[in-house]
Backbone as a printed PyTorch tensor [residue, N CA C, xyz], in Angstrom:
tensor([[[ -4.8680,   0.0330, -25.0230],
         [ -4.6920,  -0.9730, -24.0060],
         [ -3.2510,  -1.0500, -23.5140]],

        [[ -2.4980,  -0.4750, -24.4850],
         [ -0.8860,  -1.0210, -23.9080],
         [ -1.0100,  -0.0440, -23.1270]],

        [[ -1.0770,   1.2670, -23.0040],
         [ -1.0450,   2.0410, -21.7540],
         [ -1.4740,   1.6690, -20.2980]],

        [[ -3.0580,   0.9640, -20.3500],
         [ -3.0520,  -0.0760, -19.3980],
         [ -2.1800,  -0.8350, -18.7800]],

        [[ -1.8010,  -1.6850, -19.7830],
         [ -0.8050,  -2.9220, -19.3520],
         [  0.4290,  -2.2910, -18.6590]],

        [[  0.6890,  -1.2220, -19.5030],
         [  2.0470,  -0.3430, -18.9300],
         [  1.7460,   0.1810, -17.4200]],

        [[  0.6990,   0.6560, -16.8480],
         [ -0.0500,   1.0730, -15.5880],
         [ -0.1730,   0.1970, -14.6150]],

        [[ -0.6900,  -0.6010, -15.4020],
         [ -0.7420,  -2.3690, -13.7710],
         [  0.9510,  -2.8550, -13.4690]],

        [[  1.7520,  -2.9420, -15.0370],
         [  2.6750,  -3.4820, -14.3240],
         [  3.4680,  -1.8430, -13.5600]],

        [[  3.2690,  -0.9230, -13.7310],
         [  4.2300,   0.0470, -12.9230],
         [  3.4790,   0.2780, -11.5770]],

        [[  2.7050,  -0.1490, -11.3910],
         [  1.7540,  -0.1660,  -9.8080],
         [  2.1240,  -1.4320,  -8.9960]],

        [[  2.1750,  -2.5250, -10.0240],
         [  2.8020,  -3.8790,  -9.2850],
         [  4.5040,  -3.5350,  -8.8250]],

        [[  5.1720,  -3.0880,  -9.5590],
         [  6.2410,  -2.6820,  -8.8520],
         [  6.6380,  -1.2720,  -8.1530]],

        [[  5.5220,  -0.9120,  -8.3800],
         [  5.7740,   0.8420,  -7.3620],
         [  5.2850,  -0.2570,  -5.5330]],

        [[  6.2970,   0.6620,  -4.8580],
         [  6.1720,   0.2110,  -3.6020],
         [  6.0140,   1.8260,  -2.7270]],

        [[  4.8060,   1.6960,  -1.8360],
         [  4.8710,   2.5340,  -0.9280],
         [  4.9530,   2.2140,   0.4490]],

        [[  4.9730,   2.5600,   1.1070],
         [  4.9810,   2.6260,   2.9050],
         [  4.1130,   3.1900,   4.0250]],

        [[  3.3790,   2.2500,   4.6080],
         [  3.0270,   2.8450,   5.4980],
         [  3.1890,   2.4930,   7.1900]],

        [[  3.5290,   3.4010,   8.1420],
         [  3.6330,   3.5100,   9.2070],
         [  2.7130,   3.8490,  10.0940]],

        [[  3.3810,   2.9510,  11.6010],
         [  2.4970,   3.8950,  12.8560],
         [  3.4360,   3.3570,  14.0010]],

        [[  2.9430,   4.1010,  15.0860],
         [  3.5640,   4.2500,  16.4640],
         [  5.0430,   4.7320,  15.9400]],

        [[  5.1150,   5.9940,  15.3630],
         [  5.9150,   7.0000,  14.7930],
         [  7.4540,   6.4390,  14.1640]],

        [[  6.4090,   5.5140,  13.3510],
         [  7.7930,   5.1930,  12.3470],
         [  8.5310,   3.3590,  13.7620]],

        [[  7.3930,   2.7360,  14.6440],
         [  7.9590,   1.9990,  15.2330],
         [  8.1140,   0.6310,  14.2940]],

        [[  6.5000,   0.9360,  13.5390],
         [  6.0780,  -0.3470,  12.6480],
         [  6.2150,  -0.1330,  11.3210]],

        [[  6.5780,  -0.3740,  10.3550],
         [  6.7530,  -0.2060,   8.9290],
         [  5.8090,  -1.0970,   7.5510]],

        [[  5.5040,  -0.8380,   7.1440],
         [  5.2440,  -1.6970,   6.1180],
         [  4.9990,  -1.1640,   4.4060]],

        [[  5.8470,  -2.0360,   3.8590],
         [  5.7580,  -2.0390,   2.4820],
         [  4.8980,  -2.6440,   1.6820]],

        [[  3.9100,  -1.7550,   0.7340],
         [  2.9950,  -2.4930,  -0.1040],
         [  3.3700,  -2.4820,  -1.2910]],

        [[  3.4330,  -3.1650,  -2.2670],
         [  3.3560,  -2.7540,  -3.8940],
         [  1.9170,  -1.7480,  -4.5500]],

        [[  1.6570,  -1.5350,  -5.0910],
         [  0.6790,  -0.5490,  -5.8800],
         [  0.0040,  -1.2360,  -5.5020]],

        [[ -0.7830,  -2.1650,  -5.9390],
         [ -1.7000,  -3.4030,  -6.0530],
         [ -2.1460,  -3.6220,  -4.2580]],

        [[ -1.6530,  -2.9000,  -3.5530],
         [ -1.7550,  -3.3530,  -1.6870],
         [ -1.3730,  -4.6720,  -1.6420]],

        [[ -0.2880,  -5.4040,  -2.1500],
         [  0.2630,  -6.3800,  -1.7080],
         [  1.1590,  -5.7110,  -0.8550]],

        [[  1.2040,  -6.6110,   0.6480],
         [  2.3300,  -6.5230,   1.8040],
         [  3.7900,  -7.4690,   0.9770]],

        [[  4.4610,  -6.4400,   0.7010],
         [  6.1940,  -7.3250,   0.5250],
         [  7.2740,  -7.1560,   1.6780]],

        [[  7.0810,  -6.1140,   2.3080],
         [  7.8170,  -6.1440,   3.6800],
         [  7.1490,  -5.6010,   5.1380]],

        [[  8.0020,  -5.7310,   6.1690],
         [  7.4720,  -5.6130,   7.6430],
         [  8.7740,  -5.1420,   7.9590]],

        [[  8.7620,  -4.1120,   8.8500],
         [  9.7680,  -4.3010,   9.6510],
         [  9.2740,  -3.6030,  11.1900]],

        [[  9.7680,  -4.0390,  12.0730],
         [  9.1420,  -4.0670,  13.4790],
         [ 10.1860,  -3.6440,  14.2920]],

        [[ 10.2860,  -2.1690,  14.9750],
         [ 11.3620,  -1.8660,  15.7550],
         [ 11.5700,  -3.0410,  17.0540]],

        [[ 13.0800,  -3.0830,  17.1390],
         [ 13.1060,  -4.4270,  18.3330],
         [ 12.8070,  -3.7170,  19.8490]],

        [[ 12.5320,  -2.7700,  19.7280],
         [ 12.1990,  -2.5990,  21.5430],
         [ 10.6220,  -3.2250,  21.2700]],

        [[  9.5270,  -2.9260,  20.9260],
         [  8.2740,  -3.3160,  20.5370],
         [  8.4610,  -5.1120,  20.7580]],

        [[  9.3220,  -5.3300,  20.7430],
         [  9.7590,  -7.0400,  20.9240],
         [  9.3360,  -7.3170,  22.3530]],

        [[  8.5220,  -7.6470,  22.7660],
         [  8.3760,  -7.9540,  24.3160],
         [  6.6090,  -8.6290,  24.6490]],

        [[  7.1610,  -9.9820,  25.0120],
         [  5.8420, -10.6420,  25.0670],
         [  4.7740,  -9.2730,  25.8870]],

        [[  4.6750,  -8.6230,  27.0150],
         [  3.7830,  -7.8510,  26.8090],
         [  3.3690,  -6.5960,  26.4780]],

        [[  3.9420,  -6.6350,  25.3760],
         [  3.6220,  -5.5520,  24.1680],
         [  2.8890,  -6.0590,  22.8540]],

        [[  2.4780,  -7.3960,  23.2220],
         [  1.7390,  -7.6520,  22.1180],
         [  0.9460,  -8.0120,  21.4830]],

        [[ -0.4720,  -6.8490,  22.3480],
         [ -1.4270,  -6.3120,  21.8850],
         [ -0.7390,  -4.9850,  20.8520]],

        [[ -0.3770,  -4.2580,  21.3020],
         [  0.1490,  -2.9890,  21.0060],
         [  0.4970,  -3.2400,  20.0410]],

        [[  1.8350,  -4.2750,  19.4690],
         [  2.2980,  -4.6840,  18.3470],
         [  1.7870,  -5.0770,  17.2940]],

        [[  0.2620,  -5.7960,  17.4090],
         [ -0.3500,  -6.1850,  16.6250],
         [ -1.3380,  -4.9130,  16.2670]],

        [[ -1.9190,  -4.3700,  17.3940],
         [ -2.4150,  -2.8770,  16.6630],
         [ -1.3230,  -2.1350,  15.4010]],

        [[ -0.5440,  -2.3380,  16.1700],
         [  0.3180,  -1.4100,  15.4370],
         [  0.6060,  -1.8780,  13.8760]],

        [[  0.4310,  -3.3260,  13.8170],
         [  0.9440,  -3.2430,  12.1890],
         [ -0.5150,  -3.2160,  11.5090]],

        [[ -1.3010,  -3.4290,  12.1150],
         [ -2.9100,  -3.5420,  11.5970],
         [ -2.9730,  -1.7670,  11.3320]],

        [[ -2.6840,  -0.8760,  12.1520],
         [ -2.5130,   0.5230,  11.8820],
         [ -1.3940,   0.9890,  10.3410]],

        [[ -0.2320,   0.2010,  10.6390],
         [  1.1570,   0.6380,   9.2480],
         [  0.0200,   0.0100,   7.9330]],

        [[ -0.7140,  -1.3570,   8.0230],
         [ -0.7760,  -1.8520,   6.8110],
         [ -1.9490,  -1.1360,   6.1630]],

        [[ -2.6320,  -0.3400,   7.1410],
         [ -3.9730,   0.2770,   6.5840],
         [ -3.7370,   1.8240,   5.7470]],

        [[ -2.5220,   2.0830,   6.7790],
         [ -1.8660,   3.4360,   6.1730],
         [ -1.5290,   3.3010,   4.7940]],

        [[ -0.3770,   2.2040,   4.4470],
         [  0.2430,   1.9740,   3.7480],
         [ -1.0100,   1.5420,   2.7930]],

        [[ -1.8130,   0.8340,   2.9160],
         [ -3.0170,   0.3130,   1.5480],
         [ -3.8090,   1.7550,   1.1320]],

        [[ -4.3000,   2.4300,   2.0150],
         [ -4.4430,   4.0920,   1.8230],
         [ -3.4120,   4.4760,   0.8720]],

        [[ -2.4050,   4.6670,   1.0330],
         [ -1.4510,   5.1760,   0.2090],
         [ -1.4070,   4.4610,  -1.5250]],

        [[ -1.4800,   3.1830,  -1.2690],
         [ -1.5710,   1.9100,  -2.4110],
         [ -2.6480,   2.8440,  -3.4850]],

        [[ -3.6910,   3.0930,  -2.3180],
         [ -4.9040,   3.1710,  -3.3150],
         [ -4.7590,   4.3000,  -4.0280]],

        [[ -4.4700,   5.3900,  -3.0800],
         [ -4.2830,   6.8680,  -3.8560],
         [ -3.3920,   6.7330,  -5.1700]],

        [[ -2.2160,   5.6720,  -4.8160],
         [ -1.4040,   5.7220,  -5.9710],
         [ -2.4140,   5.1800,  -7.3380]],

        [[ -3.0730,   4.5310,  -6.8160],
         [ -3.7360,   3.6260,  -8.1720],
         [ -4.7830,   4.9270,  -9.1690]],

        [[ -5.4530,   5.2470,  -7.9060],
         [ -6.5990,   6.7220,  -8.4100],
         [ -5.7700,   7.4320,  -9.4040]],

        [[ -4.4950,   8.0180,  -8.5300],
         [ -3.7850,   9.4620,  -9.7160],
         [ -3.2340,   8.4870, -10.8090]],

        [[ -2.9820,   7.1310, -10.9760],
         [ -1.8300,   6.4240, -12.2210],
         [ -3.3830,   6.4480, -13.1930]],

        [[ -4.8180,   6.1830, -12.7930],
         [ -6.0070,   5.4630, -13.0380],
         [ -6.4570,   7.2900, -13.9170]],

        [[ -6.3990,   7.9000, -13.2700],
         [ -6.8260,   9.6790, -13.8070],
         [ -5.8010,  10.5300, -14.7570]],

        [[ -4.6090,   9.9830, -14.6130],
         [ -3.7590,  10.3290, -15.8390],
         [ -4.6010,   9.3870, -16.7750]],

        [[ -4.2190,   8.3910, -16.6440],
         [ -4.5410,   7.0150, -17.5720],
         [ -5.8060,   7.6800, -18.4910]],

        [[ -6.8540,   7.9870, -18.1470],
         [ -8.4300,   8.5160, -18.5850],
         [ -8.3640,   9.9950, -18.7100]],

        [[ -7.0140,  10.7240, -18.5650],
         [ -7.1990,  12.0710, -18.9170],
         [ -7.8870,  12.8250, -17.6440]],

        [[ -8.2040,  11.8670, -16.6370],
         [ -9.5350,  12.7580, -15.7070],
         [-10.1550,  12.0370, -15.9740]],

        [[-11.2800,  11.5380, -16.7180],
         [-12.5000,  11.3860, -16.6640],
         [-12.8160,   9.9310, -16.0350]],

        [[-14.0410,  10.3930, -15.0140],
         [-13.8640,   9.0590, -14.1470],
         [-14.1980,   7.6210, -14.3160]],

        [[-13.7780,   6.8130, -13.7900],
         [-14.4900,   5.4860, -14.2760],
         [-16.2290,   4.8070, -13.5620]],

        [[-16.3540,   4.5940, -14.0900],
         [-17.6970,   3.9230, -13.4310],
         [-17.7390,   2.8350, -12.4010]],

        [[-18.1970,   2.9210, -11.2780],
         [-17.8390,   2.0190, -10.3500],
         [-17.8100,   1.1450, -10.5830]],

        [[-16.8590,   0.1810,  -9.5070],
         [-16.5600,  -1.1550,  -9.7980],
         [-15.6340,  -1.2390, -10.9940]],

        [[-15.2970,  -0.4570, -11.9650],
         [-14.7480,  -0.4240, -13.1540],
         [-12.8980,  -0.0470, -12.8980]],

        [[-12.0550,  -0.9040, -12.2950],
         [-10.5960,  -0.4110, -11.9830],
         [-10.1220,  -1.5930, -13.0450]],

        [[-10.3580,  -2.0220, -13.9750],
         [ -9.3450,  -2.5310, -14.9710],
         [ -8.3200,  -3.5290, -14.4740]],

        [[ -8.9010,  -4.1310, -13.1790],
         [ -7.7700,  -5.6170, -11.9770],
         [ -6.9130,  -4.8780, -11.2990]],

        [[ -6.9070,  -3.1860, -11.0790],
         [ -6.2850,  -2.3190,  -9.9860],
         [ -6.2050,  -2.7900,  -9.0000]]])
């Protein structure tokens, strides 16, 4: 189990990133797909740009939770050697 415990908390503080409109919108998730940062290029700043703007972070945060997840799978497949878990079965991943 401590290997566990050691796995959730290094996913709660692993942070990845995901982007769109080429690096305009940013966003930082922790392992876990918690959002801890945003950052929003300032030309994108313009009342009508913002439809676009809001696509756009709805696009970074989906990237970035994609990324979250993959991280969790490979920390989750070391963790088990490979062998897979049974659905629904991520241990509060």
């Amino acid at each position: 189990m401590k290997n566990l415990t050691d796995t959730q908390a290094e996913l709660e503080n692993a942070e990845v990133e995901g982007a769109s409109g080429a690096g305009l919108v940013r966003v930082t998730l922790s392992g876990k797909g918690t959002m801890k940062r945003l950052h929003v290029d300032p030309s994108l700043m313009k009342p009508e740009e913002a439809k676009i703007l809001e696509d756009l972070i709805v696009a970074a945060f989906n990237d970035g939770k994609t990324k979250a997840e993959a991280l969790v799978a490979e920390r989750m497949k070391e963790l088990t050697g490979g062998l897979p878990l049974p659905p629904g079965m991520n241990f509060g991943l």
